[in-house]
Short mmCIF file of C-alpha atoms in Angstrom, two decimals:
data_model
loop_
_atom_site.label_atom_id
_atom_site.label_comp_id
_atom_site.label_asym_id
_atom_site.label_seq_id
_atom_site.Cartn_x
_atom_site.Cartn_y
_atom_site.Cartn_z
CA MET H 1 106.17 78.38 95.26
CA SER H 2 107.56 78.08 91.79
CA ALA H 3 111.28 77.60 91.30
CA GLU H 4 111.01 78.75 87.69
CA THR H 5 112.45 82.09 86.66
CA ARG H 6 110.20 84.78 85.30
CA ALA H 7 111.32 85.59 81.77
CA GLY H 8 112.09 89.20 80.95
CA THR H 9 111.55 90.93 84.30
CA GLY H 10 113.30 94.00 82.92
CA ALA H 11 115.49 94.17 86.02
CA PRO H 12 119.09 95.32 85.59
CA TYR H 13 121.58 92.42 85.76
CA ASP H 14 118.74 89.86 85.84
CA ALA H 15 120.57 87.18 83.84
CA GLU H 16 123.94 87.75 85.49
CA LEU H 17 122.58 87.62 89.03
CA GLY H 18 120.36 84.66 88.17
CA ALA H 19 123.45 82.71 87.12
CA LEU H 20 125.38 83.76 90.25
CA PHE H 21 122.56 82.84 92.63
CA ALA H 22 122.02 79.48 90.93
CA ALA H 23 125.74 78.72 91.20
CA ARG H 24 125.51 79.44 94.93
CA GLY H 25 122.66 77.00 95.46
CA ALA H 26 119.77 79.45 95.75
CA ALA H 27 116.63 78.39 93.87
CA ARG H 28 114.93 81.23 91.98
CA VAL H 29 111.39 81.88 93.20
CA ASP H 30 108.50 84.18 92.45
CA VAL H 31 105.95 85.51 94.95
CA PRO H 32 102.77 87.55 94.35
CA ILE H 33 102.94 91.33 94.15
CA ILE H 34 99.74 91.67 96.23
CA GLN H 35 100.48 90.63 99.82
CA PRO H 36 98.57 90.64 103.12
CA ALA H 37 99.63 93.78 104.97
CA ASP H 38 99.42 92.47 108.54
CA PRO H 39 102.83 90.73 108.57
CA TYR H 40 104.45 94.03 107.61
CA LEU H 41 102.38 96.07 110.03
CA ASP H 42 103.23 93.64 112.85
CA THR H 43 106.93 92.99 112.25
CA ALA H 44 108.64 95.36 109.83
CA GLY H 45 108.95 98.54 111.88
CA GLU H 46 107.80 102.10 111.37
CA ALA H 47 110.46 102.97 108.79
CA LEU H 48 108.98 100.44 106.35
CA ARG H 49 105.33 100.53 107.51
CA ARG H 50 104.87 104.21 106.61
CA ARG H 51 106.10 103.58 103.06
CA ILE H 52 103.74 100.73 102.22
CA PHE H 53 101.08 101.09 99.51
CA LEU H 54 97.92 99.80 101.22
CA THR H 55 94.60 98.69 99.76
CA ARG H 56 91.56 96.59 100.73
CA GLY H 57 90.47 93.21 99.46
CA GLU H 58 86.88 92.30 98.64
CA ALA H 59 86.48 90.63 102.02
CA GLY H 60 87.74 93.75 103.79
CA GLU H 61 91.22 92.42 104.48
CA THR H 62 94.14 94.87 104.41
CA LEU H 63 96.48 94.22 101.49
CA CYS H 64 99.62 95.90 100.20
CA LEU H 65 101.90 96.02 97.20
CA ARG H 66 104.98 93.93 97.95
CA PRO H 67 107.41 96.29 99.77
CA ASP H 68 110.16 93.69 100.08
CA PHE H 69 110.80 90.03 99.33
CA THR H 70 111.86 88.70 102.74
CA ILE H 71 108.40 88.37 104.30
CA PRO H 72 106.68 87.00 101.13
CA VAL H 73 109.44 84.42 100.55
CA CYS H 74 109.28 83.32 104.20
CA ARG H 75 105.45 83.17 104.15
CA ASP H 76 105.53 81.04 101.02
CA HIS H 77 108.12 78.72 102.53
CA VAL H 78 105.99 78.23 105.64
CA GLY H 79 102.82 77.77 103.57
CA HIS H 80 104.39 75.03 101.44
CA GLY H 81 106.02 73.23 104.39
CA ALA H 82 109.28 72.93 102.48
CA THR H 83 112.19 71.04 103.97
CA LEU H 84 115.19 72.77 105.52
CA PRO H 85 117.80 74.07 105.03
CA ARG H 86 116.73 75.92 101.92
CA ARG H 87 118.12 78.90 99.97
CA TYR H 88 115.84 81.07 97.83
CA SER H 89 116.78 83.81 95.37
CA TYR H 90 114.67 86.46 93.68
CA VAL H 91 114.80 89.37 91.23
CA GLY H 92 111.79 91.63 90.89
CA LEU H 93 109.92 94.82 91.69
CA VAL H 94 109.17 96.12 95.17
CA PHE H 95 106.88 99.06 95.94
CA ARG H 96 107.53 101.76 98.53
CA GLN H 97 106.54 105.38 98.90
CA ARG H 98 109.66 107.55 98.77
CA PRO H 99 110.29 111.31 99.03
CA THR H 100 112.00 111.26 95.65
CA GLY H 101 112.22 108.74 92.86
CA PRO H 102 109.67 106.21 91.63
CA GLY H 103 107.59 104.17 94.04
CA GLU H 104 108.59 100.93 92.33
CA PHE H 105 112.12 99.67 91.88
CA TYR H 106 114.03 96.43 91.45
CA GLN H 107 115.63 94.32 94.15
CA ALA H 108 117.46 91.01 94.04
CA GLY H 109 118.72 88.84 96.84
CA ILE H 110 118.91 85.57 98.72
CA GLU H 111 117.02 84.31 101.77
CA ASP H 112 118.95 81.55 103.59
CA LEU H 113 116.61 79.53 105.81
CA GLY H 114 117.32 76.74 108.26
CA GLU H 115 121.15 76.68 108.33
CA GLU H 116 121.96 75.71 111.91
CA ASN H 117 125.54 77.02 111.73
CA ALA H 118 124.69 80.70 112.14
CA ALA H 119 128.29 81.91 111.75
CA THR H 120 128.61 80.11 108.41
CA ALA H 121 125.25 81.41 107.17
CA ASP H 122 126.01 85.00 108.25
CA ALA H 123 129.36 84.91 106.49
CA ARG H 124 127.79 83.43 103.37
CA ALA H 125 125.16 86.19 103.27
CA LEU H 126 127.75 88.97 103.33
CA ALA H 127 130.03 87.17 100.88
CA ASP H 128 127.12 86.53 98.49
CA ALA H 129 126.04 90.18 98.70
CA LEU H 130 129.57 91.31 97.80
CA ALA H 131 129.69 88.79 94.95
CA GLY H 132 126.38 90.17 93.70
CA LEU H 133 127.75 93.71 93.73
CA GLU H 134 130.87 92.54 91.90
CA THR H 135 128.67 90.83 89.30
CA CYS H 136 127.00 94.21 88.79
CA GLY H 137 130.38 95.86 88.21
CA LEU H 138 131.19 97.18 91.70
CA GLU H 139 134.47 96.18 93.33
CA ALA H 140 134.95 96.03 97.10
CA GLY H 141 137.38 98.96 96.91
CA GLU H 142 134.57 101.22 95.69
CA LEU H 143 132.39 100.47 98.70
CA ASP H 144 131.96 101.43 102.32
CA LEU H 145 130.97 98.28 104.22
CA VAL H 146 129.44 98.59 107.68
CA LEU H 147 128.39 95.79 110.03
CA GLY H 148 126.47 95.80 113.30
CA ASP H 149 125.26 93.10 115.68
CA GLN H 150 122.00 93.41 117.58
CA GLY H 151 122.76 90.22 119.51
CA LEU H 152 125.95 91.74 120.92
CA PHE H 153 124.06 94.93 121.84
CA GLU H 154 121.47 92.83 123.71
CA ALA H 155 124.25 90.93 125.51
CA PHE H 156 125.81 94.22 126.64
CA LEU H 157 122.47 95.42 128.02
CA ARG H 158 122.02 92.16 129.94
CA ALA H 159 125.52 92.42 131.36
CA LEU H 160 124.71 95.89 132.71
CA GLY H 161 121.84 94.36 134.69
CA LEU H 162 119.06 96.49 133.27
CA PRO H 163 115.44 95.43 133.94
CA GLU H 164 114.07 93.33 131.11
CA GLY H 165 111.53 96.00 130.21
CA TRP H 166 114.31 98.54 129.69
CA GLN H 167 116.31 96.03 127.69
CA ARG H 168 113.36 95.51 125.34
CA ARG H 169 112.79 99.25 125.05
CA LEU H 170 116.41 99.91 124.11
CA VAL H 171 116.53 96.99 121.68
CA ARG H 172 113.49 98.43 119.88
CA THR H 173 115.48 101.63 119.29
CA PHE H 174 118.50 99.82 117.80
CA GLY H 175 119.17 101.35 114.40
CA HIS H 176 117.17 104.51 115.23
CA ASP H 177 119.77 106.96 116.57
CA ASP H 178 117.34 109.65 117.75
CA GLN H 179 115.10 107.16 119.56
CA LEU H 180 118.08 105.46 121.19
CA GLU H 181 119.45 108.77 122.44
CA ALA H 182 116.04 109.73 123.87
CA ALA H 183 115.77 106.36 125.65
CA LEU H 184 119.26 106.74 127.12
CA ALA H 185 118.40 110.23 128.36
CA ALA H 186 115.26 108.87 130.05
CA LEU H 187 117.25 106.05 131.61
CA ALA H 188 119.79 108.55 132.95
CA ARG H 189 117.04 110.66 134.57
CA GLY H 190 115.14 107.82 136.24
CA GLY H 191 112.17 108.47 138.49
CA SER H 192 109.67 108.95 135.66
CA GLY H 193 106.53 110.89 136.53
CA ALA H 194 104.48 108.35 134.60
CA LEU H 195 103.49 106.66 137.89
CA ASP H 196 102.14 109.77 139.61
CA ALA H 197 98.54 108.81 138.83
CA LEU H 198 98.97 105.19 140.01
CA ASP H 199 97.24 104.13 143.23
CA PRO H 200 99.98 104.28 145.94
CA GLU H 201 99.04 100.83 147.29
CA PHE H 202 99.30 99.34 143.80
CA ALA H 203 102.59 101.16 143.18
CA GLU H 204 104.13 99.81 146.39
CA LEU H 205 103.06 96.22 145.70
CA ALA H 206 104.43 96.53 142.15
CA ARG H 207 107.67 98.01 143.47
CA LEU H 208 108.08 95.00 145.79
CA GLY H 209 107.24 92.55 143.00
CA GLU H 210 104.30 91.11 144.96
CA GLN H 211 102.41 89.81 141.93
CA GLY H 212 100.04 87.57 143.91
CA ALA H 213 98.92 90.32 146.28
CA LEU H 214 98.72 92.83 143.46
CA THR H 215 96.59 90.46 141.37
CA PHE H 216 94.20 90.03 144.34
CA LYS H 217 93.86 93.81 144.82
CA ILE H 218 93.28 94.39 141.11
CA ARG H 219 90.61 91.67 141.02
CA GLU H 220 88.88 93.30 144.01
CA ARG H 221 88.94 96.70 142.33
CA MET H 222 87.55 95.26 139.06
CA GLU H 223 84.71 93.56 140.93
CA GLU H 224 83.88 96.78 142.78
CA ALA H 225 83.72 98.56 139.42
CA GLY H 226 81.37 95.88 138.08
CA LEU H 227 83.70 94.82 135.28
CA PRO H 228 82.91 91.39 133.81
CA PRO H 229 85.62 88.70 134.23
CA HIS H 230 86.54 88.68 130.55
CA SER H 231 86.38 92.40 129.80
CA GLY H 232 90.03 92.63 128.76
CA ARG H 233 93.33 91.63 130.28
CA SER H 234 93.11 89.38 133.32
CA PRO H 235 94.04 90.71 136.79
CA GLY H 236 97.22 88.63 136.62
CA GLU H 237 98.20 90.17 133.29
CA VAL H 238 97.50 93.68 134.58
CA ALA H 239 99.61 92.97 137.69
CA ALA H 240 102.54 91.70 135.63
CA ARG H 241 102.38 94.77 133.39
CA LEU H 242 102.27 97.11 136.38
CA ILE H 243 105.32 95.47 137.94
CA GLU H 244 107.22 95.88 134.68
CA LYS H 245 106.00 99.48 134.28
CA VAL H 246 107.21 100.42 137.76
CA ALA H 247 110.58 98.74 137.18
CA ILE H 248 111.04 100.64 133.92
CA ALA H 249 109.94 103.97 135.39
CA GLU H 250 112.19 103.72 138.43
CA ALA H 251 115.23 102.14 136.81
CA ARG H 252 118.18 104.46 136.57
CA LEU H 253 121.64 103.74 135.25
CA SER H 254 124.50 105.05 137.33
CA GLU H 255 126.64 107.63 135.60
CA GLY H 256 129.42 105.04 135.33
CA SER H 257 127.20 102.42 133.71
CA LEU H 258 125.67 104.98 131.35
CA GLN H 259 129.10 106.11 130.23
CA LEU H 260 130.10 102.49 129.76
CA LEU H 261 127.08 101.90 127.51
CA ARG H 262 127.89 105.06 125.55
CA ARG H 263 131.50 103.92 125.14
CA PHE H 264 130.26 100.62 123.75
CA LEU H 265 127.89 102.35 121.33
CA ALA H 266 130.71 104.65 120.19
CA ILE H 267 132.88 101.74 119.00
CA ASP H 268 133.69 102.19 115.31
CA ALA H 269 136.61 100.00 114.26
CA PRO H 270 137.78 97.73 111.46
CA LEU H 271 136.06 94.38 111.89
CA SER H 272 139.50 92.78 112.13
CA GLU H 273 140.12 94.71 115.38
CA ALA H 274 136.59 94.97 116.78
CA GLY H 275 136.60 91.79 118.85
CA THR H 276 139.67 92.95 120.77
CA VAL H 277 138.20 96.42 121.33
CA ILE H 278 134.92 95.00 122.64
CA GLY H 279 136.66 92.39 124.79
CA ASP H 280 138.96 94.98 126.35
CA LEU H 281 136.04 97.28 127.20
CA ALA H 282 133.97 94.49 128.74
CA GLY H 283 136.95 92.99 130.58
CA ALA H 284 138.01 96.30 132.14
CA ALA H 285 134.44 96.84 133.36
CA GLY H 286 134.01 93.27 134.62
CA LEU H 287 131.15 92.56 132.22
CA ASP H 288 130.49 89.03 130.97
CA LEU H 289 129.15 89.09 127.41
CA GLY H 290 128.81 85.32 127.43
CA ARG H 291 128.46 83.52 124.12
CA ALA H 292 127.76 86.72 122.17
CA LEU H 293 131.40 87.78 121.97
CA THR H 294 132.54 84.20 121.26
CA PHE H 295 130.05 84.02 118.39
CA PHE H 296 131.23 87.41 117.10
CA GLU H 297 134.79 86.08 116.83
CA THR H 298 133.61 82.76 115.35
CA ARG H 299 131.69 84.62 112.66
CA ASN H 300 134.81 86.66 111.85
CA LEU H 301 136.67 83.40 111.23
CA ALA H 302 133.83 82.27 108.96
CA LEU H 303 133.95 85.59 107.10
CA ARG H 304 137.69 85.18 106.50
CA ALA H 305 137.08 81.64 105.24
CA ALA H 306 134.43 83.03 102.86
CA GLY H 307 136.96 85.45 101.39
CA VAL H 308 135.79 88.65 103.11
CA ASP H 309 138.55 91.14 104.00
CA LEU H 310 137.76 92.05 107.61
CA ALA H 311 139.98 95.12 107.46
CA ALA H 312 137.71 96.52 104.73
CA VAL H 313 134.56 96.21 106.89
CA ARG H 314 133.72 98.70 109.65
CA TYR H 315 132.08 97.39 112.81
CA ARG H 316 129.88 100.02 114.41
CA ALA H 317 128.30 98.99 117.69
CA ALA H 318 125.36 101.39 117.26
CA PHE H 319 124.67 100.42 113.66
CA GLY H 320 121.31 98.78 113.01
CA ARG H 321 118.87 98.65 110.13
CA PRO H 322 115.42 100.17 110.78
CA ILE H 323 113.47 96.94 110.31
CA ASP H 324 112.15 95.39 113.50
CA TYR H 325 112.49 91.72 112.64
CA TYR H 326 116.31 91.66 112.70
CA THR H 327 117.87 89.74 115.60
CA GLY H 328 121.64 89.59 115.06
CA LEU H 329 123.99 90.49 112.21
CA VAL H 330 123.06 93.55 110.14
CA PHE H 331 125.12 95.01 107.31
CA GLU H 332 125.06 97.50 104.46
CA ALA H 333 127.29 98.29 101.49
CA ARG H 334 127.28 101.81 100.08
CA ARG H 335 129.20 103.63 97.39
CA LYS H 336 132.04 105.54 99.09
CA GLY H 337 130.76 108.88 100.34
CA SER H 338 127.08 107.96 99.90
CA ASN H 339 124.41 107.30 102.52
CA GLU H 340 122.24 105.18 100.20
CA PRO H 341 122.66 101.42 100.62
CA LEU H 342 123.36 99.40 97.50
CA ALA H 343 123.11 96.16 99.46
CA GLY H 344 121.81 95.39 102.92
CA GLY H 345 120.77 92.46 105.01
CA GLY H 346 120.85 90.67 108.30
CA ARG H 347 119.70 87.84 110.53
CA TYR H 348 116.02 87.41 111.46
CA ASP H 349 115.67 84.24 113.54
CA ARG H 350 112.23 85.04 114.99
CA LEU H 351 110.43 86.00 111.79
CA LEU H 352 109.38 82.58 110.51
CA SER H 353 107.84 81.65 113.88
CA ILE H 354 105.80 84.86 113.76
CA LEU H 355 104.69 83.90 110.24
CA GLY H 356 103.45 80.50 111.39
CA ALA H 357 106.41 78.08 111.35
CA GLU H 358 105.93 75.23 113.80
CA ARG H 359 109.42 75.61 115.25
CA PRO H 360 112.07 78.34 115.28
CA VAL H 361 113.96 78.64 111.98
CA PRO H 362 117.36 80.35 111.83
CA ALA H 363 117.39 82.73 108.88
CA VAL H 364 119.55 85.38 107.24
CA GLY H 365 119.35 87.23 103.94
CA PHE H 366 120.25 90.25 101.88
CA SER H 367 118.90 92.48 99.12
CA LEU H 368 120.56 94.44 96.33
CA TRP H 369 119.04 97.77 95.18
CA LEU H 370 119.44 97.22 91.44
CA ASP H 371 118.26 100.62 90.24
CA ARG H 372 120.73 102.42 92.50
CA ILE H 373 123.51 100.09 91.41
CA ALA H 374 122.71 100.61 87.73
CA SER H 375 122.62 104.39 88.04
CA ARG H 376 126.02 104.36 89.72
CA THR H 377 127.72 102.06 87.25
CA GLY H 378 126.42 103.91 84.18
CA ASP H 379 124.22 101.03 82.96
CA ALA H 380 120.70 101.60 81.71
CA ALA H 381 118.03 100.60 84.21
#
């Protein structure tokens, strides 16, 4: 990966942002426009996947035009085995299909990899994003800033005692309001009819969690059907999946617990007050959010130390960004009254492992939508 800048990218604010990012210790990098598509198809989520420009390589591999910088920068870091911690910056074109507007536009940002103090790194990402917007001529008073926390949402689900399968299903809907509402409605109903076609003996063993006995029965049934031993998932894998499927289908939240979850998701408060609001809700319900709430407050202290006005940031418990690799903090900055993000980012601690890193790498980053910023500040793109 080259740390040299690309001369004359044509991006708005290229020189100004390059100087800011360098001053903040982020080395400028360049990554290829043509990227393997599989990392996006596997990790990015439907909202980004359906906008990718896909093509085929000569060897038949699926390729795409670079739809963002996060995955390419992380892939390049893993491929070069660079030391950690490391901060990378970029300015360049990304390519996405959109209902209106051109399919190519400029983004700039920073990817912060390997900083073990997650609160410090999270705070730095938001502070750097705001500094980038200010460099482009946008003051904090012109912006709506919203912050969410997938880690806190996951902690709340655990505290409610939901089966792990339901927790995963709800986490996958975080940031997708319609999907989350549909999942909550299904959880309220319980007793899904999805198991009607399941063998009653299998269903009962799965309901009791008897994985050993269920594995034996499944193996017997496969042998009777003449299936070869390696024709797909093993009997043990099938048994584990059936147990999870039954738990998900039969799980039902009590009306009280469902209302409690809805009250949590309805929280919309200044970040300066959010910790107290969340703590009061959990405390009154007897829920232990563990380290998640402590970390939330620790990060707020780090944000204050980084110069972020917490009263100017809204915490919304249901706010997420529709990209599947996020794991914790998510945030966006928008022009007041607009729904289009000018800056957005978040934490993605699992992504580098998925991309081949030998050990987990804590990571957080942000992007600026330079064309949107330029059109709103009156500058030429």
